[in-house]
């Protein structure tokens, strides 16, 4: 082989289903094979081996799979057996601009029928992407064989459009599979997306004459480049841009005077790229979905927004190196000066891209999974900003590996806000410790916000800093509630109210003091509606025990009532003492002495009479229209005028008249009328 020179060939791939899975293909070679398939059918062509690059070992499963060729690929190679031409070896491929539309009935063309191609890899017709958390919807070209259609509702340039399939541009009626079988090899499918009028029904077809399609594409074209071609009125192609060339071409570099290069926009590429599913639709969809993304603020509101940066897609021929697969996967290595990028894109528009400034964009149109069998380390010098429109569900330390730590090392605040709903912290087993200089809970609704502690013991240790609760209005609604503290202070600048549904017991091991300092309001009031009020001191000793009710300060009080083991003592220094029993009676019982002492007069009265002792000691006893002074005066007068008969006639003045007169004088000293 090669001693007498190589026998070269140029051919077109017609079959790649190698039964040995070695990447071999069947190629129809120009000058060696006829295009008449009745003379040399595709199945009679010899299998051609594929030469791989030196970067592929091609042995023991090591290397790169040599499966890049497809039906219709133009290849170049030589015959290993020379002029026998039965052992072709392919060295490479070559591109070009087809002069005619592919005919699968003739050789040197893609030999697959539409029925065969619909089961082969092919880029999606369109991708519909949403902002509601649902994965992207992939609309395949094979949908043309189904009796259904699709209406775009996502955030893409096709939003509001509906797909219709037809056999050509003029006929948008939905085709049927029987129109594209082997008996109709020349049939073509046209996919068109029209904006359906809002008043039209779901099955109403568009009026093509008055409605420009949002998208128009031929499906399963006979020529892989047909979707990129422009034809004249006679159907002759006047321009073609392969996918790889199209994605690599947005500008071309021309020469000016002095051989200085000048970058100029390529007119056809500029127009076609705007409708291309990667360069056009992807970029537009990206801007629709990921712009104006809200950030969290410190006050429970949004605090600014951000958007994805422009992708910088502006390739210049020949610097963008593109690998594009038949199902629509893409790899770009763009060396365009000033626009250097790297992009790895899945056919569904999920992609990873590095921008000219080194920024990275990861966009997943479906679900994303990140898995690691060991530790994950992340170090960020800048800010970390996240916006999750759906719910959050995090599980940490499921294998009890040790303590969990969150440390905010800077001086900034940490704000957690819940716009609507509850914020729950659940500790099934363990303690919850909050260490802070000040601790404050603020209700958001006046007279409605509540603070509840259920089945808990609140303990304050001997840290030297007592617990302090400050609130405008605070309500406690609990089952069992116990507060154990070395010192406890409750302070309210507004109102404070405690409601207990059953019994309430307050135990104080030391002293207990209640102060009402305000000069406004109703003072202090304790009410028991249905039962007795008992104030009890179990220590009866005077000075240390007993019950004392006092008005005024302790040392200069106005009035005081003392009840202890020595008895009951009541004193008032500034005001009156009033005992009023309007309906009942007043009974005073003394086992020994009964003493009533005052520096002013004493006056006991009822409706019939009264007893009065004035400041000079005079006593007035009145009752039933008279008084003791008057009665005693009458008695004294009767004694002074009293006579009795004698044999000598009425007796004279009593012999003890002086004593009677003294008695009369004493009456005026003791009693008053």
XYZ file of C-alpha atoms in Angstrom:
673
model
C 0.000 0.000 0.000
C 1.425 3.320 -1.036
C 4.505 1.905 -2.804
C 2.937 2.728 -6.123
C 1.106 5.806 -4.858
C -2.205 6.314 -3.110
C -5.582 5.978 -4.756
C -7.571 8.889 -3.371
C -11.304 9.353 -3.318
C -13.916 11.961 -2.474
C -17.311 10.679 -1.376
C -20.568 11.129 0.538
C -21.631 9.085 3.589
C -24.859 7.129 3.107
C -24.839 4.690 6.063
C -23.209 4.807 9.511
C -24.922 1.893 11.293
C -21.721 -0.127 11.696
C -22.585 -3.637 13.003
C -19.101 -3.837 14.591
C -19.490 -0.452 16.361
C -16.084 0.723 15.112
C -17.311 4.004 13.686
C -17.140 2.730 10.104
C -19.379 4.236 7.431
C -20.474 3.437 3.907
C -19.488 6.204 1.510
C -20.367 6.534 -2.164
C -17.129 7.617 -3.856
C -17.173 9.999 -6.802
C -15.659 8.394 -9.894
C -15.840 4.925 -8.382
C -19.573 4.563 -7.746
C -22.605 5.671 -9.727
C -25.412 7.777 -8.256
C -27.923 5.227 -9.547
C -28.938 3.238 -6.492
C -30.564 0.574 -8.625
C -27.099 -0.330 -9.886
C -25.194 0.093 -6.617
C -27.537 0.185 -3.603
C -26.290 1.724 -0.380
C -26.132 -1.669 1.319
C -23.629 -2.885 -1.338
C -21.103 -0.140 -0.576
C -17.995 -1.283 1.354
C -17.419 -0.261 4.966
C -14.805 2.472 5.286
C -12.428 2.636 8.265
C -11.930 5.960 10.033
C -8.503 7.452 10.710
C -8.410 9.040 14.167
C -6.059 11.790 15.414
C -2.938 10.949 17.416
C -4.736 12.210 20.537
C -6.921 9.085 20.409
C -5.308 5.735 21.297
C -8.060 3.801 19.472
C -7.303 0.576 21.360
C -8.639 -1.249 24.415
C -11.508 1.182 24.708
C -9.124 4.119 25.097
C -9.525 7.185 22.942
C -12.290 9.109 21.206
C -15.302 7.522 19.549
C -14.992 8.008 15.754
C -18.715 8.614 15.348
C -18.901 12.200 14.157
C -19.951 11.478 10.572
C -23.611 11.551 9.525
C -25.500 10.625 6.390
C -24.712 13.247 3.757
C -21.253 14.153 5.126
C -18.658 14.766 2.409
C -15.477 12.810 3.176
C -11.970 12.438 1.769
C -9.705 9.380 1.921
C -7.874 6.654 0.076
C -8.291 2.998 -0.811
C -6.086 0.749 1.241
C -6.223 -1.888 -1.516
C -5.326 0.591 -4.240
C -7.203 0.319 -7.498
C -9.312 -2.555 -6.208
C -11.222 0.189 -4.343
C -12.875 -2.183 -1.842
C -11.138 -1.073 1.375
C -11.771 2.650 1.774
C -10.134 4.595 4.608
C -11.493 8.038 5.505
C -9.011 10.728 6.525
C -11.343 13.664 7.079
C -14.422 15.647 6.129
C -15.041 18.769 4.104
C -17.836 21.312 4.055
C -19.313 23.332 1.261
C -22.379 24.927 -0.249
C -24.790 22.481 -1.896
C -25.751 23.351 -5.457
C -29.006 21.400 -5.391
C -31.546 20.166 -2.899
C -30.785 16.685 -1.624
C -32.576 13.757 -3.276
C -32.535 10.573 -1.168
C -33.406 8.478 -4.228
C -30.057 9.260 -5.820
C -26.587 8.586 -4.587
C -24.225 11.155 -3.076
C -27.072 12.442 -0.864
C -28.480 11.801 2.577
C -30.197 8.481 1.992
C -32.646 8.681 4.897
C -36.363 9.197 4.355
C -38.387 11.503 6.598
C -39.844 8.469 8.354
C -36.271 7.374 9.151
C -35.039 10.819 10.099
C -37.767 11.466 12.653
C -36.185 8.761 14.842
C -32.666 10.143 14.396
C -31.038 12.859 16.508
C -32.181 16.341 15.570
C -32.075 19.745 17.276
C -35.298 20.836 19.001
C -37.699 22.959 17.042
C -38.093 25.332 19.988
C -37.767 25.553 23.771
C -40.486 27.073 25.952
C -39.168 28.276 29.312
C -41.184 29.434 32.313
C -40.844 31.550 35.452
C -43.038 29.341 37.684
C -40.414 26.766 38.659
C -41.411 24.182 36.046
C -38.775 22.598 33.772
C -38.485 23.852 30.215
C -40.737 22.321 27.579
C -38.865 20.906 24.583
C -40.831 21.013 21.331
C -39.362 18.403 19.011
C -39.591 18.335 15.237
C -41.171 14.891 15.512
C -44.276 16.561 16.931
C -45.245 17.188 13.316
C -46.288 13.529 13.200
C -48.657 13.889 16.137
C -52.262 15.153 15.854
C -51.553 17.864 18.424
C -50.001 21.301 18.439
C -48.463 23.578 21.059
C -49.080 27.137 22.204
C -46.163 29.024 23.771
C -46.866 30.447 27.234
C -43.318 30.839 28.594
C -41.040 33.869 28.682
C -39.598 33.470 25.185
C -39.885 35.610 22.034
C -42.499 33.067 20.861
C -44.847 33.766 23.789
C -48.451 33.837 22.631
C -47.590 31.985 19.446
C -48.928 28.647 18.289
C -47.263 26.034 16.078
C -48.869 24.857 12.862
C -47.319 22.242 10.615
C -47.793 22.048 6.851
C -46.323 20.444 3.766
C -45.065 23.804 2.510
C -45.013 27.467 3.439
C -48.473 28.122 2.005
C -50.211 25.164 3.608
C -50.247 25.330 7.404
C -52.751 22.533 7.912
C -51.554 19.853 10.274
C -49.915 17.047 8.235
C -50.387 13.379 8.805
C -47.722 10.673 8.938
C -48.967 8.977 5.777
C -47.974 12.072 3.801
C -44.309 11.436 4.604
C -43.795 7.758 4.006
C -41.470 6.159 1.459
C -44.040 6.743 -1.284
C -43.664 10.501 -0.826
C -39.887 10.964 -0.577
C -39.913 14.550 -1.792
C -42.465 15.830 0.727
C -41.309 18.479 3.181
C -42.733 19.732 6.455
C -42.930 23.424 7.234
C -43.231 24.440 10.910
C -44.617 27.930 11.455
C -45.336 29.767 14.701
C -48.028 32.408 14.345
C -49.477 34.784 16.880
C -53.024 33.525 17.297
C -55.643 36.273 17.719
C -56.934 36.413 21.274
C -60.527 36.091 20.059
C -59.787 33.032 17.922
C -60.479 29.510 19.097
C -57.654 27.049 19.793
C -58.149 25.233 16.467
C -58.360 28.326 14.286
C -55.545 28.478 11.745
C -53.735 31.787 11.143
C -54.338 34.018 8.195
C -50.920 33.880 6.624
C -51.531 36.818 4.321
C -52.077 39.192 7.230
C -49.893 37.554 9.844
C -46.100 37.363 9.836
C -44.834 34.159 11.481
C -42.787 34.446 14.649
C -40.799 31.431 13.476
C -40.661 29.451 10.255
C -38.532 26.353 9.848
C -38.338 23.331 7.581
C -38.346 20.021 9.432
C -36.154 17.027 8.552
C -34.696 18.742 5.524
C -33.044 16.504 2.938
C -29.957 18.644 3.176
C -28.455 19.338 6.612
C -27.767 22.879 5.426
C -31.170 23.575 3.894
C -32.478 25.401 6.975
C -29.648 27.894 6.586
C -30.012 28.426 2.841
C -31.503 31.279 0.819
C -33.074 30.460 -2.535
C -33.955 32.599 -5.485
C -37.307 32.498 -7.264
C -36.261 29.437 -9.264
C -35.284 27.476 -6.174
C -31.555 27.854 -6.785
C -29.566 28.351 -3.543
C -27.780 31.685 -3.529
C -26.294 31.534 -0.001
C -25.787 28.932 2.698
C -24.449 29.177 6.226
C -23.821 25.906 8.063
C -24.679 25.937 11.765
C -21.067 25.910 12.848
C -20.230 28.713 10.440
C -23.287 30.710 11.448
C -22.446 30.551 15.151
C -18.860 31.446 14.426
C -19.714 34.335 12.160
C -21.167 37.610 13.311
C -18.384 39.837 11.986
C -15.725 39.463 9.335
C -12.355 41.163 9.197
C -11.527 43.055 6.027
C -8.357 44.856 5.006
C -8.078 48.593 4.748
C -5.222 50.591 3.352
C -1.811 49.974 4.880
C -2.969 46.378 5.489
C -4.668 47.343 8.731
C -7.550 44.980 9.570
C -11.053 46.292 10.060
C -13.896 44.345 11.686
C -17.201 44.587 9.847
C -20.626 43.093 10.604
C -21.711 40.266 8.327
C -25.185 41.299 7.059
C -26.661 37.835 6.517
C -25.333 36.534 9.826
C -26.702 39.560 11.676
C -30.210 38.850 10.359
C -30.166 35.082 10.740
C -28.648 35.092 14.232
C -31.599 37.026 15.622
C -33.879 34.066 14.866
C -31.348 31.339 15.593
C -32.442 29.128 18.497
C -29.082 29.555 20.263
C -27.736 32.982 19.414
C -31.101 34.730 19.111
C -33.867 32.972 21.032
C -31.605 31.870 23.883
C -30.260 35.362 24.513
C -33.721 36.949 24.356
C -35.208 34.311 26.673
C -32.317 34.751 29.073
C -33.032 38.457 29.372
C -36.779 37.880 29.822
C -36.359 35.336 32.613
C -33.371 36.627 34.534
C -33.556 40.389 34.801
C -34.784 42.616 37.614
C -34.179 39.869 40.193
C -35.068 41.199 43.640
C -32.674 41.197 46.584
C -33.612 41.106 50.272
C -33.699 44.299 52.324
C -33.152 44.811 56.046
C -36.728 45.884 56.859
C -38.692 42.938 55.484
C -38.899 44.459 52.005
C -36.970 44.041 48.779
C -33.665 45.887 48.712
C -32.571 46.352 45.104
C -32.297 44.050 42.114
C -29.792 42.447 39.772
C -29.766 40.865 36.314
C -27.598 38.449 34.388
C -24.810 40.236 32.497
C -24.816 40.416 28.697
C -23.213 37.289 27.268
C -20.876 39.210 24.970
C -21.786 37.026 21.966
C -20.180 38.801 19.002
C -17.933 36.253 17.268
C -15.590 37.253 14.488
C -14.645 34.833 11.736
C -12.490 32.734 11.955
C -11.862 32.975 15.711
C -14.926 31.203 17.129
C -14.270 27.459 17.210
C -17.604 25.650 17.333
C -18.546 22.012 17.805
C -22.222 21.392 17.068
C -23.787 17.926 17.286
C -26.737 16.606 15.331
C -29.147 16.673 18.313
C -28.253 20.283 19.091
C -25.436 20.147 21.675
C -22.869 22.932 21.350
C -19.309 23.697 22.424
C -17.872 27.138 21.688
C -14.275 28.247 22.181
C -14.423 31.864 21.074
C -11.062 33.589 20.598
C -12.553 36.771 19.124
C -10.396 39.700 20.369
C -12.293 41.446 23.146
C -15.036 38.806 23.141
C -13.263 35.688 24.377
C -15.830 33.190 25.627
C -16.290 29.507 26.420
C -19.747 27.937 26.261
C -21.000 24.394 26.761
C -24.676 24.166 25.815
C -27.159 21.299 25.987
C -29.828 21.001 23.309
C -32.505 22.120 25.811
C -30.662 25.464 26.348
C -29.075 24.452 29.649
C -25.558 25.855 29.438
C -22.334 26.791 31.182
C -20.619 29.911 29.868
C -17.508 31.909 30.715
C -17.763 35.559 29.646
C -14.961 37.788 28.334
C -14.335 39.262 31.807
C -14.048 35.796 33.386
C -17.580 35.763 34.798
C -19.378 32.431 34.761
C -23.040 31.709 34.049
C -24.691 28.385 34.890
C -28.212 28.152 33.528
C -30.230 24.972 34.026
C -33.622 24.809 32.333
C -34.574 21.666 34.250
C -33.667 20.446 37.714
C -30.110 20.803 39.028
C -28.289 18.264 41.209
C -24.954 18.792 42.946
C -23.608 15.688 44.683
C -20.411 15.235 46.691
C -19.214 12.168 48.595
C -16.868 14.196 50.797
C -16.425 17.794 51.947
C -17.364 20.844 49.893
C -15.318 24.011 50.380
C -16.349 27.406 49.074
C -14.479 30.699 49.489
C -16.067 33.934 48.262
C -14.395 37.328 48.650
C -17.426 39.220 47.426
C -21.110 38.961 48.286
C -23.286 35.872 47.944
C -26.691 36.810 46.534
C -29.475 34.270 46.044
C -33.102 34.566 45.008
C -35.196 31.389 45.237
C -38.747 31.878 43.999
C -39.824 28.479 45.285
C -39.659 26.958 48.766
C -36.469 26.171 50.707
C -35.734 22.767 52.257
C -32.307 22.193 53.851
C -31.186 19.189 55.923
C -27.829 19.321 57.732
C -25.844 16.946 59.948
C -28.043 13.918 59.228
C -25.257 11.589 60.394
C -24.539 13.571 63.602
C -21.007 14.496 62.563
C -20.515 17.229 65.163
C -21.486 20.801 66.010
C -23.009 23.115 63.411
C -21.701 26.668 63.215
C -22.808 29.838 61.472
C -20.510 32.783 62.165
C -21.020 36.333 60.911
C -17.588 37.839 61.449
C -18.240 41.420 60.354
C -19.981 44.361 62.007
C -23.144 44.253 59.872
C -26.603 43.324 61.084
C -28.211 39.934 60.439
C -31.827 40.340 59.330
C -34.288 37.489 58.801
C -37.700 38.525 57.459
C -40.848 36.518 56.727
C -43.277 38.434 54.524
C -46.268 36.251 55.353
C -46.511 33.088 57.431
C -44.981 31.672 60.594
C -41.333 31.418 61.631
C -40.835 28.200 63.607
C -37.739 26.997 65.464
C -38.127 23.418 66.736
C -35.611 21.776 69.087
C -36.716 18.205 69.730
C -33.980 17.500 72.256
C -31.585 20.111 73.560
C -31.350 23.680 74.723
C -31.769 26.943 72.898
C -29.467 29.686 74.139
C -29.631 33.307 73.042
C -26.753 35.426 74.331
C -27.216 39.119 73.648
C -26.603 42.484 75.238
C -30.288 43.265 74.767
C -33.148 40.990 73.745
C -36.296 42.482 72.254
C -39.496 41.022 70.786
C -41.717 43.551 69.001
C -45.261 42.671 67.949
C -46.364 43.868 64.520
C -50.042 44.384 65.416
C -51.065 46.480 68.382
C -53.432 44.726 70.802
C -53.207 41.539 68.669
C -49.597 40.348 68.825
C -49.018 37.662 71.460
C -45.999 36.127 73.160
C -46.634 32.490 74.120
C -44.562 30.015 76.119
C -46.025 26.509 76.343
C -44.757 23.817 78.732
C -41.472 25.620 79.293
C -39.367 26.752 82.232
C -37.706 30.118 81.694
C -34.470 30.246 83.726
C -32.111 33.167 84.226
C -28.781 32.192 85.748
C -26.458 34.110 88.030
C -24.577 35.738 85.168
C -24.766 39.065 86.976
C -26.944 40.567 84.270
C -30.668 40.206 85.016
C -33.212 39.421 82.333
C -35.050 42.516 81.161
C -38.232 42.467 79.079
C -39.399 45.778 77.622
C -42.613 46.017 75.603
C -45.229 48.568 74.625
C -47.918 45.939 75.153
C -47.282 42.280 75.948
C -49.606 39.314 76.419
C -48.695 35.842 77.740
C -50.915 32.891 76.826
C -49.528 29.639 78.250
C -50.381 26.277 79.709
C -47.890 25.600 82.495
C -45.586 28.595 82.907
C -42.718 28.805 85.362
C -40.059 31.486 85.669
C -36.982 30.688 87.773
C -34.533 33.551 88.100
C -31.885 34.904 90.436
C -33.369 38.318 89.703
C -36.299 39.184 87.450
C -37.449 42.609 86.356
C -40.563 43.258 84.264
C -40.877 46.807 82.963
C -43.649 48.196 80.777
C -43.784 51.809 79.635
C -47.393 51.266 78.592
C -50.119 48.998 79.882
C -49.645 45.510 81.332
C -52.359 42.880 81.667
C -52.246 39.310 82.986
C -55.165 36.889 82.557
C -55.179 33.522 84.356
C -57.926 31.053 83.472
C -57.676 29.031 86.696
C -55.661 29.390 89.893
C -52.695 31.702 90.309
C -50.077 31.410 93.025
C -47.135 33.737 93.597
C -44.459 32.603 96.072
C -41.776 35.017 97.275
C -38.941 33.780 99.489
C -37.793 37.315 100.271
C -39.810 40.499 100.368
C -42.448 41.611 97.856
C -43.143 45.228 96.914
C -45.577 46.740 94.392
C -45.286 50.401 93.390
C -47.779 52.603 91.552
C -45.839 55.814 90.961
C -48.034 57.668 88.481
C -50.153 60.613 89.668
C -52.596 59.886 86.833
C -54.978 56.990 86.383
C -57.069 55.099 88.909
C -54.338 54.069 91.330
C -54.216 50.424 92.463
C -57.258 48.171 92.579
C -57.665 44.465 93.322
C -61.070 42.871 92.743
C -62.425 39.414 93.504
C -65.874 39.065 91.955
C -67.261 35.934 93.555
C -65.018 34.853 96.419
C -63.369 36.317 99.489
C -60.132 38.276 99.479
C -57.729 36.977 102.105
C -54.598 38.814 103.183
C -52.750 36.584 105.607
C -49.553 36.913 107.598
C -48.554 33.685 109.275
C -46.158 35.535 111.576
C -48.274 37.206 114.343
C -45.435 39.051 116.109
C -45.667 42.826 116.249
C -42.846 44.474 114.297
C -41.914 41.432 112.168
C -45.273 39.894 111.256
C -48.884 40.859 110.961
C -50.685 42.809 108.257
C -50.220 46.558 107.873
C -52.395 48.784 105.687
C -50.854 52.214 105.437
C -51.676 55.499 103.686
C -48.661 57.717 103.155
C -44.994 57.005 103.745
C -43.841 54.568 106.389
C -42.365 57.171 108.762
C -44.807 60.037 108.151
C -47.896 58.115 107.152
C -51.355 59.695 107.337
C -53.247 56.586 108.433
C -52.350 53.009 109.307
C -54.180 49.796 110.185
C -52.144 47.102 111.916
C -53.428 43.558 112.462
C -51.135 41.119 114.279
C -50.965 38.886 117.320
C -51.198 41.902 119.644
C -54.556 42.892 118.221
C -55.886 45.443 115.782
C -54.544 48.960 115.791
C -55.803 51.793 113.621
C -54.480 55.309 113.569
C -54.906 58.371 111.398
C -52.892 61.548 111.665
C -54.205 63.839 108.967
C -57.795 62.946 108.115
C -61.098 61.639 109.419
C -62.131 58.113 110.351
C -65.534 57.127 108.980
C -67.300 53.847 109.772
C -70.524 53.500 107.790
C -72.959 50.583 108.083
C -75.914 51.825 106.063
C -77.784 48.523 106.068
C -76.167 46.363 108.727
C -74.909 47.008 112.222
C -71.627 47.716 113.927
C -70.681 45.508 116.857
C -67.619 46.006 119.024
C -66.794 43.314 121.569
C -63.892 43.564 123.987
C -62.799 40.819 126.346
C -61.341 43.293 128.858
C -61.152 47.018 128.208
C -62.651 49.088 125.409
C -60.861 52.387 124.873
C -61.693 55.177 122.432
C -59.335 58.163 122.583
C -59.188 61.343 120.506
C -57.963 64.925 120.757
C -61.165 66.191 119.192
C -64.806 65.735 120.117
C -66.564 62.378 119.932
C -70.029 62.228 118.456
C -72.102 59.012 118.261
C -75.527 59.491 116.737
C -78.382 57.816 114.978
C -81.790 59.003 113.827
C -83.227 59.071 117.417
C -80.328 60.441 119.386
C -76.637 60.863 119.876
C -73.805 60.765 122.387
C -71.256 63.561 122.125
C -68.075 64.379 124.051
C -66.527 67.733 123.163
C -62.912 68.829 123.486
C -63.562 70.227 127.028
C -64.851 66.882 128.221
C -68.537 67.801 128.261
C -70.888 64.992 127.363
C -74.134 65.323 125.481
C -76.595 62.420 125.592
C -79.739 62.964 123.561
C -82.562 60.674 122.667
C -86.303 60.653 122.047
C -86.568 64.474 122.123
C -84.581 65.014 125.303
C -81.075 64.733 126.658
C -79.296 63.677 129.845
C -78.315 67.263 130.779
C -81.921 68.421 130.709
C -83.126 65.390 132.627
C -80.468 65.798 135.319
C -81.239 69.519 135.588
C -84.897 68.705 136.086
C -83.930 66.171 138.716
C -81.713 68.727 140.472
C -84.472 71.316 140.389
C -86.956 68.804 141.765
C -84.601 67.979 144.610
C -84.081 71.639 145.381
C -87.850 72.299 145.519
C -88.822 69.089 147.159
C -90.846 69.391 150.477
C -92.822 66.934 152.482
C -95.679 67.461 154.972
C -94.982 67.684 158.716
C -97.220 68.344 161.710
C -95.938 71.839 161.568
C -96.753 72.150 157.914
C -94.573 71.727 154.714
C -90.962 71.154 155.413
C -88.383 73.729 154.500
C -85.159 73.573 152.512
C -83.457 70.245 152.543
C -80.713 69.925 155.023
C -78.326 68.709 152.261
C -79.159 71.545 149.904
C -75.490 72.365 149.503
C -74.805 68.930 148.145
C -77.734 69.229 145.783
C -76.410 72.533 144.490
C -72.979 71.002 144.076
C -74.610 68.147 142.112
C -76.346 70.738 139.947
C -73.048 72.469 139.205
C -71.370 69.154 138.322
C -74.106 68.489 135.774
C -73.065 71.577 133.801
C -69.466 70.551 133.979
C -70.043 67.059 132.632
C -73.103 67.289 130.409
C -74.355 69.767 127.883
C -77.886 70.245 126.644
